[in-house]
XYZ file of C-alpha atoms in Angstrom:
682
model
C 49.644 78.601 60.433
C 51.197 76.570 63.218
C 48.315 75.472 65.459
C 50.607 75.530 68.495
C 50.806 79.289 67.982
C 47.025 79.762 67.941
C 46.641 77.459 70.953
C 48.859 79.825 72.945
C 46.732 82.884 72.121
C 44.139 84.321 74.484
C 41.702 87.031 73.348
C 39.923 88.199 76.482
C 37.940 91.086 77.897
C 37.800 92.607 81.371
C 34.140 93.232 82.262
C 32.465 94.588 85.399
C 30.270 97.199 87.046
C 31.688 100.721 87.107
C 34.370 101.211 89.821
C 34.907 97.479 90.406
C 38.540 97.954 89.373
C 38.729 96.793 85.733
C 41.148 99.432 84.499
C 43.387 99.151 87.576
C 43.456 95.373 87.097
C 44.318 95.758 83.395
C 47.167 98.121 84.318
C 48.532 95.540 86.810
C 48.272 92.741 84.250
C 50.312 94.816 81.788
C 52.899 95.701 84.439
C 53.300 92.135 85.712
C 53.775 90.855 82.157
C 56.352 93.539 81.323
C 54.242 95.315 78.686
C 54.642 98.574 80.640
C 57.388 99.590 83.042
C 55.493 102.055 85.201
C 52.016 101.609 86.656
C 49.512 104.409 86.180
C 46.535 105.051 88.430
C 42.946 105.831 87.439
C 42.714 108.700 89.941
C 45.808 110.284 88.386
C 44.505 109.880 84.817
C 47.650 107.937 83.932
C 46.498 104.423 82.983
C 47.371 102.804 79.670
C 43.850 101.976 78.504
C 42.079 105.167 79.671
C 44.088 107.381 77.352
C 41.609 109.975 76.059
C 41.400 113.335 77.794
C 37.750 112.756 78.733
C 38.578 109.390 80.351
C 41.465 110.954 82.256
C 39.352 113.887 83.455
C 36.363 111.776 84.507
C 38.270 108.752 85.812
C 36.066 106.303 83.904
C 36.455 104.039 80.881
C 34.411 105.229 77.899
C 35.828 103.292 74.951
C 37.006 99.681 74.953
C 40.796 99.699 74.532
C 42.871 96.792 73.216
C 46.369 95.928 74.442
C 48.637 92.974 73.794
C 51.148 91.344 76.134
C 52.804 88.003 76.872
C 52.877 85.735 79.915
C 54.738 82.517 80.662
C 53.203 80.597 83.585
C 55.312 78.100 85.463
C 55.456 74.872 83.457
C 54.012 76.473 80.308
C 55.405 77.980 77.140
C 54.929 81.686 76.438
C 51.332 82.787 75.779
C 50.178 85.895 73.938
C 47.312 87.797 75.573
C 45.137 90.321 73.748
C 43.196 92.154 76.466
C 40.273 94.542 75.974
C 39.412 96.799 78.927
C 35.690 97.602 78.635
C 33.565 100.366 80.201
C 31.505 99.645 83.301
C 28.826 102.312 82.832
C 25.537 101.218 81.244
C 25.592 104.199 78.868
C 28.531 102.608 77.053
C 27.094 99.088 76.878
C 27.732 98.941 73.113
C 31.468 98.838 73.870
C 30.970 95.716 75.986
C 28.566 94.194 73.448
C 30.885 94.472 70.467
C 33.915 93.410 72.512
C 32.207 90.244 73.741
C 31.027 89.580 70.186
C 34.627 89.074 69.039
C 36.458 87.842 72.160
C 37.076 84.231 73.140
C 36.865 84.627 76.926
C 36.447 87.195 79.683
C 37.399 87.998 83.259
C 34.417 89.244 85.280
C 35.599 91.551 88.072
C 33.552 91.986 91.253
C 34.167 94.243 94.225
C 34.532 92.185 97.399
C 32.836 95.053 99.246
C 29.904 95.750 96.893
C 29.470 92.258 95.439
C 27.329 91.706 92.342
C 26.070 95.139 91.247
C 23.489 96.041 88.570
C 25.898 96.449 85.673
C 27.667 93.255 86.788
C 24.433 91.459 85.962
C 24.138 93.185 82.590
C 27.652 92.346 81.370
C 27.353 88.799 82.725
C 24.185 88.275 80.684
C 25.890 89.767 77.631
C 28.788 87.324 77.993
C 26.451 84.369 78.442
C 24.376 85.406 75.421
C 27.522 85.291 73.294
C 28.629 81.991 74.851
C 31.861 83.534 76.172
C 33.599 81.396 78.848
C 34.243 83.313 82.065
C 36.531 83.337 85.040
C 35.890 85.698 87.967
C 38.211 87.862 90.035
C 36.930 89.166 93.374
C 38.792 92.445 93.704
C 39.335 94.843 96.615
C 39.826 92.046 99.144
C 41.991 94.497 101.109
C 39.087 96.905 101.739
C 37.068 97.171 104.957
C 33.873 95.142 104.584
C 35.285 92.765 101.967
C 33.795 89.274 101.798
C 34.776 86.576 99.303
C 32.001 84.239 100.477
C 29.299 86.910 100.207
C 30.330 87.623 96.627
C 30.147 83.902 95.787
C 26.650 83.736 97.294
C 25.539 86.746 95.240
C 26.931 85.159 92.079
C 24.721 82.149 92.720
C 21.667 84.209 93.654
C 21.808 87.139 91.217
C 23.621 85.634 88.237
C 22.411 82.038 88.471
C 26.113 81.199 88.215
C 28.004 78.085 89.334
C 31.125 79.565 90.983
C 34.098 77.278 91.524
C 36.321 78.973 94.153
C 39.903 77.958 93.392
C 41.038 78.916 96.867
C 40.603 81.383 99.678
C 42.500 84.380 100.937
C 45.126 84.318 103.659
C 43.811 87.155 105.801
C 41.345 89.791 104.634
C 40.923 93.566 104.630
C 44.177 95.194 105.836
C 45.489 91.740 106.846
C 45.383 90.369 103.274
C 48.629 88.433 102.880
C 48.146 85.648 100.380
C 46.064 82.979 98.688
C 45.365 79.324 99.497
C 45.534 77.459 96.161
C 43.171 74.458 96.334
C 44.236 73.172 92.891
C 48.016 73.017 93.420
C 47.850 72.522 97.214
C 50.021 75.605 97.637
C 50.114 78.700 99.801
C 50.832 81.852 97.779
C 52.224 84.708 99.894
C 52.886 88.373 99.034
C 55.601 90.218 100.934
C 55.639 93.951 101.706
C 56.910 94.686 98.185
C 54.194 92.351 96.808
C 56.689 89.824 95.529
C 55.154 86.379 95.274
C 56.392 83.197 96.937
C 54.877 79.691 96.959
C 55.166 76.771 99.307
C 53.280 73.482 99.675
C 50.692 73.017 102.396
C 51.985 71.936 105.758
C 50.386 68.880 107.389
C 48.147 71.098 109.528
C 47.144 73.171 106.513
C 46.397 70.030 104.515
C 44.013 68.825 107.226
C 42.261 72.220 107.118
C 42.098 72.719 103.364
C 41.777 69.195 101.882
C 38.004 69.081 102.657
C 37.604 72.368 100.733
C 39.646 71.000 97.827
C 37.466 67.891 97.865
C 34.355 70.098 97.722
C 35.778 71.793 94.617
C 36.554 68.413 93.023
C 33.005 67.170 93.672
C 31.500 70.359 92.209
C 33.552 70.104 89.025
C 33.050 66.314 88.754
C 29.293 66.926 88.519
C 30.021 68.389 85.067
C 33.025 66.329 83.933
C 32.920 62.572 83.316
C 36.693 62.097 83.332
C 37.120 63.731 86.735
C 34.035 61.942 88.079
C 35.471 58.587 87.027
C 38.773 59.310 88.777
C 36.934 60.477 91.880
C 34.663 57.409 92.020
C 37.665 55.106 91.477
C 39.363 56.820 94.446
C 42.349 57.674 92.247
C 44.698 60.479 93.294
C 43.610 63.738 91.691
C 46.671 65.897 91.110
C 46.774 69.512 89.947
C 47.075 68.537 86.273
C 43.946 66.376 86.290
C 41.920 68.979 88.200
C 43.086 71.844 85.959
C 42.135 69.902 82.834
C 38.647 69.254 84.215
C 38.252 72.887 85.285
C 39.245 73.982 81.795
C 36.753 71.660 80.105
C 33.973 72.811 82.428
C 34.806 76.483 81.916
C 34.886 76.193 78.124
C 31.437 74.615 78.005
C 30.016 77.157 80.480
C 29.269 74.643 83.231
C 30.964 76.741 85.917
C 33.158 79.737 86.628
C 36.563 79.507 88.349
C 36.832 82.279 90.958
C 39.962 83.885 92.399
C 40.475 86.822 94.733
C 42.933 89.585 95.490
C 43.557 93.311 95.326
C 44.552 94.795 91.978
C 45.490 98.136 93.529
C 47.867 96.416 95.972
C 49.218 94.039 93.258
C 47.935 91.010 95.158
C 46.570 88.068 93.184
C 47.588 89.361 89.741
C 50.016 86.511 88.941
C 47.501 83.843 89.984
C 44.908 85.493 87.743
C 47.346 85.520 84.795
C 47.972 81.810 85.341
C 44.219 81.173 85.442
C 43.716 83.078 82.168
C 46.164 80.701 80.495
C 44.856 77.599 82.277
C 41.101 78.078 81.888
C 40.191 80.566 79.163
C 39.989 79.353 75.549
C 42.308 79.909 72.639
C 40.769 80.683 69.235
C 41.053 76.961 68.443
C 38.832 76.074 71.423
C 35.863 78.179 70.315
C 32.942 76.814 68.291
C 33.129 77.312 64.549
C 31.404 80.469 63.390
C 28.647 80.422 60.778
C 28.365 82.738 57.810
C 25.875 83.277 55.018
C 27.136 82.845 51.478
C 25.606 82.696 48.018
C 25.496 78.907 48.417
C 23.821 78.988 51.831
C 25.154 78.808 55.381
C 28.753 77.704 55.837
C 30.667 76.766 58.988
C 34.130 78.291 59.346
C 36.952 76.709 61.316
C 39.596 78.989 62.919
C 42.007 78.012 60.145
C 44.497 80.354 58.489
C 44.237 78.348 55.258
C 40.438 78.637 55.147
C 38.309 81.240 53.337
C 38.799 84.783 54.586
C 36.132 85.901 57.089
C 36.448 88.793 59.511
C 34.139 91.108 61.434
C 34.777 94.845 61.565
C 33.622 95.440 65.124
C 34.868 98.907 66.072
C 35.884 102.189 64.438
C 38.028 104.817 66.151
C 38.992 108.208 64.759
C 42.488 109.275 65.735
C 44.654 112.221 64.773
C 45.845 110.538 61.563
C 42.464 109.149 60.497
C 40.120 106.224 61.115
C 41.137 102.827 62.517
C 38.879 99.863 61.717
C 39.266 97.011 64.232
C 38.791 93.543 62.758
C 38.541 90.077 64.317
C 39.631 87.400 61.877
C 37.685 84.162 62.257
C 39.058 82.320 59.230
C 41.746 82.771 56.604
C 44.726 85.073 56.300
C 44.761 88.842 55.685
C 47.811 90.514 54.139
C 48.778 94.084 53.391
C 47.846 94.738 49.766
C 44.880 92.333 49.758
C 41.528 93.407 48.336
C 38.537 92.336 50.436
C 34.761 92.559 50.011
C 32.983 94.701 52.640
C 29.405 93.510 53.170
C 27.685 96.735 54.260
C 29.328 98.809 51.529
C 28.966 95.960 49.008
C 32.216 96.832 47.314
C 35.889 95.816 47.349
C 38.327 97.550 49.696
C 42.117 97.489 49.580
C 44.078 96.816 52.771
C 46.856 99.415 52.706
C 48.180 98.758 56.237
C 47.643 96.365 59.137
C 48.291 97.479 62.708
C 48.415 95.724 66.078
C 47.081 98.332 68.485
C 48.486 98.959 71.960
C 45.845 101.318 73.463
C 46.555 104.615 71.637
C 49.725 103.350 69.956
C 50.422 100.582 67.487
C 52.910 98.854 65.244
C 52.575 97.690 61.664
C 52.432 94.042 60.675
C 52.413 92.469 57.214
C 49.950 89.669 57.835
C 47.212 88.568 60.270
C 45.847 85.069 60.760
C 42.576 83.512 61.906
C 42.120 84.178 65.634
C 43.846 87.580 65.618
C 42.513 91.075 66.288
C 44.084 93.799 64.135
C 43.238 97.276 62.881
C 43.114 98.630 59.327
C 43.945 102.357 59.060
C 42.553 104.689 56.443
C 39.062 103.386 55.612
C 36.945 106.545 55.714
C 33.576 104.913 54.975
C 33.885 101.773 57.125
C 30.718 100.494 58.811
C 30.726 98.930 62.269
C 29.362 95.391 62.172
C 30.174 94.616 58.543
C 31.871 91.437 57.357
C 35.104 91.256 55.376
C 35.769 88.366 53.019
C 37.345 87.391 49.733
C 35.616 89.095 46.761
C 35.311 85.688 45.119
C 33.512 84.108 48.092
C 31.377 86.703 49.799
C 30.628 85.725 53.391
C 28.386 87.559 55.854
C 28.796 86.963 59.606
C 26.245 87.812 62.295
C 26.480 91.525 62.922
C 26.586 93.474 66.196
C 23.271 94.387 67.821
C 23.058 97.769 69.530
C 20.428 98.480 72.168
C 17.870 101.108 71.177
C 18.702 104.657 72.215
C 16.542 105.863 75.101
C 17.220 109.601 75.359
C 17.753 112.521 72.981
C 19.022 116.084 73.177
C 18.579 118.990 70.821
C 21.856 120.435 69.572
C 22.552 123.832 68.053
C 25.883 125.289 66.955
C 27.006 128.268 68.999
C 28.235 130.098 65.896
C 27.079 129.845 62.299
C 30.639 128.996 61.256
C 30.492 125.863 63.432
C 27.717 124.229 61.378
C 30.019 122.376 58.980
C 32.297 121.112 61.760
C 29.244 120.104 63.807
C 27.957 117.990 60.911
C 31.371 116.404 60.366
C 31.804 115.687 64.070
C 28.364 114.127 64.423
C 28.942 111.930 61.354
C 32.270 110.767 62.812
C 30.771 109.953 66.233
C 27.815 108.112 64.688
C 30.212 106.050 62.565
C 32.153 105.044 65.683
C 29.180 104.282 67.947
C 26.112 102.355 66.660
C 24.190 103.278 69.845
C 24.548 107.002 69.035
C 22.426 108.331 66.202
C 21.707 111.689 64.664
C 18.396 112.959 63.312
C 16.365 116.063 62.629
C 13.191 117.300 64.323
C 10.606 117.187 61.512
C 8.756 120.181 62.947
C 11.576 122.570 63.918
C 14.459 121.355 61.745
C 16.733 121.211 64.810
C 19.443 118.572 65.104
C 18.599 115.710 67.480
C 21.133 113.280 68.926
C 20.021 110.008 70.504
C 21.974 107.986 73.045
C 21.873 105.554 75.949
C 21.578 108.145 78.719
C 22.664 111.551 79.987
C 26.303 110.520 80.522
C 26.541 109.057 77.013
C 25.202 112.234 75.396
C 27.239 114.460 77.689
C 30.437 112.674 76.637
C 29.507 112.981 72.953
C 28.897 116.723 73.299
C 32.192 117.093 75.149
C 33.969 115.243 72.333
C 32.427 117.651 69.807
C 33.857 120.538 71.784
C 37.297 119.021 72.343
C 37.946 117.104 69.120
C 36.039 119.249 66.628
C 36.329 122.646 68.327
C 32.590 123.248 68.034
C 30.589 125.422 70.394
C 27.451 123.391 71.127
C 24.302 124.307 73.001
C 21.995 121.549 74.210
C 18.236 121.626 74.611
C 15.961 119.809 77.027
C 16.192 115.967 77.056
C 13.569 113.885 75.246
C 12.812 110.252 76.030
C 12.939 107.750 73.151
C 9.381 106.455 73.021
C 8.362 103.672 70.644
C 5.051 102.343 69.389
C 3.855 98.875 68.488
C 0.704 97.554 66.739
C -2.208 97.031 69.117
C -3.766 94.155 67.153
C -3.349 92.077 64.005
C -4.774 93.310 60.695
C -4.919 91.430 57.411
C -5.264 92.115 53.710
C -4.084 95.741 53.773
C -3.309 97.097 50.318
C -0.704 99.626 49.260
C -0.882 100.763 45.655
C 1.007 103.259 43.524
C -0.372 103.930 40.048
C 0.843 106.891 38.024
C 0.352 106.178 34.333
C -0.644 109.504 32.795
C 1.906 109.563 30.010
C 5.663 109.326 30.075
C 7.436 106.927 32.411
C 4.869 105.474 34.784
C 5.052 104.128 38.290
C 3.045 101.065 39.253
C 3.194 98.734 42.239
C 0.622 96.928 44.355
C 1.297 95.000 47.561
C -0.997 93.301 50.075
C 0.264 92.714 53.617
C -0.746 91.240 56.959
C 0.581 92.810 60.174
C 0.821 91.004 63.516
C 2.229 92.260 66.849
C 5.118 90.368 68.436
C 6.422 90.453 72.009
C 10.172 90.604 71.430
C 10.279 94.121 69.971
C 11.817 92.895 66.696
C 10.727 93.408 63.080
C 10.271 90.374 60.833
C 9.421 90.335 57.143
C 7.903 87.208 55.588
C 7.263 86.662 51.869
C 4.298 84.353 51.307
C 3.638 85.223 47.673
C 3.592 82.330 45.207
C 4.013 81.840 41.489
C 6.347 84.791 41.071
C 3.486 87.260 41.450
C 6.065 89.658 42.919
C 9.570 89.160 41.443
C 12.456 88.735 43.890
C 13.964 92.196 43.311
C 10.576 93.794 44.045
C 10.177 91.644 47.178
C 13.504 93.049 48.431
C 12.326 96.564 47.563
C 9.098 95.921 49.479
C 11.057 94.946 52.586
C 13.215 98.059 52.246
C 10.116 100.268 51.970
C 8.616 98.649 55.066
C 11.784 99.219 57.081
C 11.894 102.861 56.044
C 8.254 103.286 57.102
C 9.068 101.942 60.584
C 10.830 105.217 61.361
C 7.579 106.965 62.304
C 4.218 105.510 63.307
C 0.822 107.183 63.765
C 1.934 108.677 67.122
C 5.161 110.031 65.651
C 7.606 107.485 67.119
C 9.576 104.515 65.703
C 7.535 101.328 65.300
C 8.804 98.040 66.780
C 7.490 94.572 67.560
C 5.712 93.407 64.416
C 5.738 90.751 61.730
C 4.756 91.910 58.248
C 3.770 89.234 55.742
C 3.622 89.977 52.024
C 0.672 87.914 50.785
C -0.031 89.258 47.303
C 1.011 91.873 44.799
C 0.818 93.051 41.233
C 3.332 94.385 38.737
C 3.253 96.134 35.386
C 5.530 94.956 32.599
C 6.827 98.483 31.915
C 5.931 100.795 34.775
C 6.933 98.771 37.845
C 10.189 99.638 39.592
C 11.910 99.012 42.892
C 11.203 102.596 43.960
C 7.497 102.127 43.222
C 7.374 98.999 45.401
C 9.200 100.788 48.212
C 6.590 103.550 48.202
C 3.648 101.139 47.923
C 4.993 99.071 50.846
C 5.391 102.186 52.991
C 1.818 103.274 52.191
C 0.506 99.792 53.026
C 2.244 99.747 56.411
C 0.972 103.222 57.286
C -2.565 102.120 56.409
C -2.190 98.927 58.462
C -0.954 100.798 61.529
C -3.756 103.340 61.206
C -6.285 100.483 61.183
C -4.693 98.445 63.997
C -3.852 101.411 66.177
C -0.576 101.477 68.091
C 0.387 101.244 71.747
C 2.906 103.753 73.101
C 5.975 102.198 74.766
C 8.438 103.937 77.084
C 11.919 102.929 78.301
C 12.037 101.615 81.866
C 15.147 101.565 84.052
C 16.158 99.122 86.786
C 17.561 100.914 89.827
C 19.504 99.885 92.895
C 19.684 102.639 95.523
C 22.267 102.295 98.303
C 20.926 104.452 101.140
C 21.352 104.863 104.898
C 18.726 102.786 106.688
C 17.153 105.928 108.154
C 16.376 107.316 104.675
C 14.608 104.265 103.234
C 11.122 105.743 103.696
C 12.065 108.969 101.931
C 13.699 107.079 99.047
C 10.720 104.745 98.580
C 8.253 107.614 98.720
C 10.182 109.560 96.096
C 10.302 106.519 93.816
C 6.560 106.045 94.093
C 5.993 109.703 93.180
C 8.060 108.992 90.063
C 5.777 106.058 89.081
C 8.443 103.618 90.264
C 7.804 100.108 91.559
C 9.861 98.911 94.525
C 10.880 95.280 93.947
C 12.894 94.621 97.080
C 14.526 96.100 100.154
C 17.711 94.415 101.413
C 18.845 95.294 104.925
C 22.647 95.570 105.245
C 22.795 96.862 108.797
C 23.448 100.586 108.759
C 22.705 100.737 105.044
C 19.968 99.370 102.806
C 19.701 98.458 99.115
C 16.382 99.412 97.496
C 15.730 97.671 94.163
C 13.130 99.261 91.894
C 11.994 99.909 88.331
C 10.846 103.292 87.041
C 10.105 105.011 83.712
C 13.093 106.914 82.350
C 10.858 109.916 81.690
C 10.385 110.292 85.452
C 14.091 110.029 86.323
C 15.456 113.276 84.928
C 17.843 114.715 87.514
C 17.249 111.762 89.836
C 20.843 111.484 91.079
C 20.858 115.120 92.179
C 17.435 114.790 93.822
C 18.532 111.636 95.668
C 21.589 113.356 97.086
C 19.458 116.250 98.257
C 16.947 113.869 99.829
C 19.624 111.984 101.814
C 22.127 114.784 102.516
C 24.463 113.310 99.931
C 24.700 109.897 101.623
C 22.826 107.749 99.048
C 23.862 106.645 95.571
C 21.996 104.974 92.720
C 22.869 102.670 89.828
C 20.608 102.645 86.776
C 20.426 100.021 84.009
C 18.134 100.031 80.975
C 15.584 97.271 81.640
C 13.376 97.310 78.551
C 10.264 98.917 77.121
C 6.785 98.826 78.688
C 3.432 100.322 77.818
C 3.559 104.007 78.707
C 1.463 104.964 81.706
C 0.816 108.463 80.337
C 1.321 110.345 77.104
C 4.634 112.222 76.820
C 4.567 115.933 77.438
C 4.929 118.157 74.422
C 8.533 119.175 73.809
């Protein structure tokens, strides 16, 4: 592969809080680059990336949608942009998580009116956790109450970010006319038809803006030796030198270039496209990925001639079947190739390769390292699995989904709907790792688990629309968890059935210790081959199965289990026997240690009229909430709080009633805490 091709690729996501303008911005980026010839609007249900009927009806993004376009900035060659528009609602956080897992960079969009909102913080942390370089676009600069400077201050305060403003607006609110470009020393102006023109600073403008450009240079030079040397030597710092330093700083996460404009009014879109090319990485700029192989950990360069390694990060069911989205990190994938799929542990043939354009696509014959493509027709694909050459099996880090926090009971409206209900649920669970399906052990009813009421509501609506199933829903149930209360050691699990015929024998001894991070860890400390390797693996599998239900009836999290001893029989031991013995040992250990009940807790930001603050705070306290801060914004006030999810059923409706419809709330999953009271019986 020609490296100049890969260096001109940009794989990026658009991330933000709900209603910050991500989808509108994506639509403008596609229109400005010529990928579409007519702009659609979110409120009309006509945008390119919100193409499902549910997204059109609700006016929100539910699934991350990929589109590809091309842009040629002034003085550059043509660049290919693969853009993923992600949801802003917390209930669909898995879409942001798996998008950021495979993208090289991202544009964080903030509302100039609302600033850094709760979900802005969540997606920012997700991007930072994945090491994704960011640039920021302050949107809605044409709205009343817009403030570029306030948004920068909130980025520093709430995100612990280092914003590098690349300019300032010419006018604001309904007087928004253009952009002062500190880097190029230009004035960018938009006429009534939003056509762009550029001119250099006048002498008066230079006297006004040079100190601000110098401030930007000093801020970037703090993180870039080459720029610092030029600055200290009093050398002239032209646009090329400053851009190069900004790019280096952005790629290593030292700072975030920030631009502003109005996507809806088509103002600032071209400058953002230029910044995407100038400051976001190509696949060649990203760190090498690491994979596990039979010979240990290997580092993989983004090289088309290297060993094949790709991550299947998303599955979508369309009218003609399933599409499996794959990010290639190394190697070359061709139609007709046979690849090894890690989760299915078997070879799979690639019958077609498709480059997807939202809900459309076109076939290609080959894909190279750094590309994102889709493979149609794989019915049993698993989100998060690795694809590699069957002769060199490689396993990449998978995608981590947050634990589900809420469940509903589902029943089919008609007996004839049962089969379609099962098929629909299996399809949705395959697509979305944060959505899972189970059965109530006492009643036999179907349970679905998700990230919140909106998430489950959308899934039920999809069952009705896409699978033509009449579905009734029962009362919500909160996803409690339990964790060991103390460490216990030397707990035995033994299975011994040797009364003639084929016997079953296994003995394991384990220690169990609580851990704070909510994860499960298995450690094998046996020596001398007392438990053979295949039985050690079976022991771990049995332990994981036993985590599904603890003494209180909920999933068990936050523990390290150490296998310290065991015993086998030359004839009667089997992997199944060790699975069962391990499960019995863990149940005995949890019974001895006791478990602590954990409940999901939400972080809330309530935007309320100042006169209703007392009512809002009082209601939160009645719901076992803790008020963390009250920020006065003049006529309105932001109340920041945390509260148990179990106490927040119907909260949005209650809040509107309490404030005559004038308050609104944003909720983000914050984590699990010890439950203050036992859950009510369902």
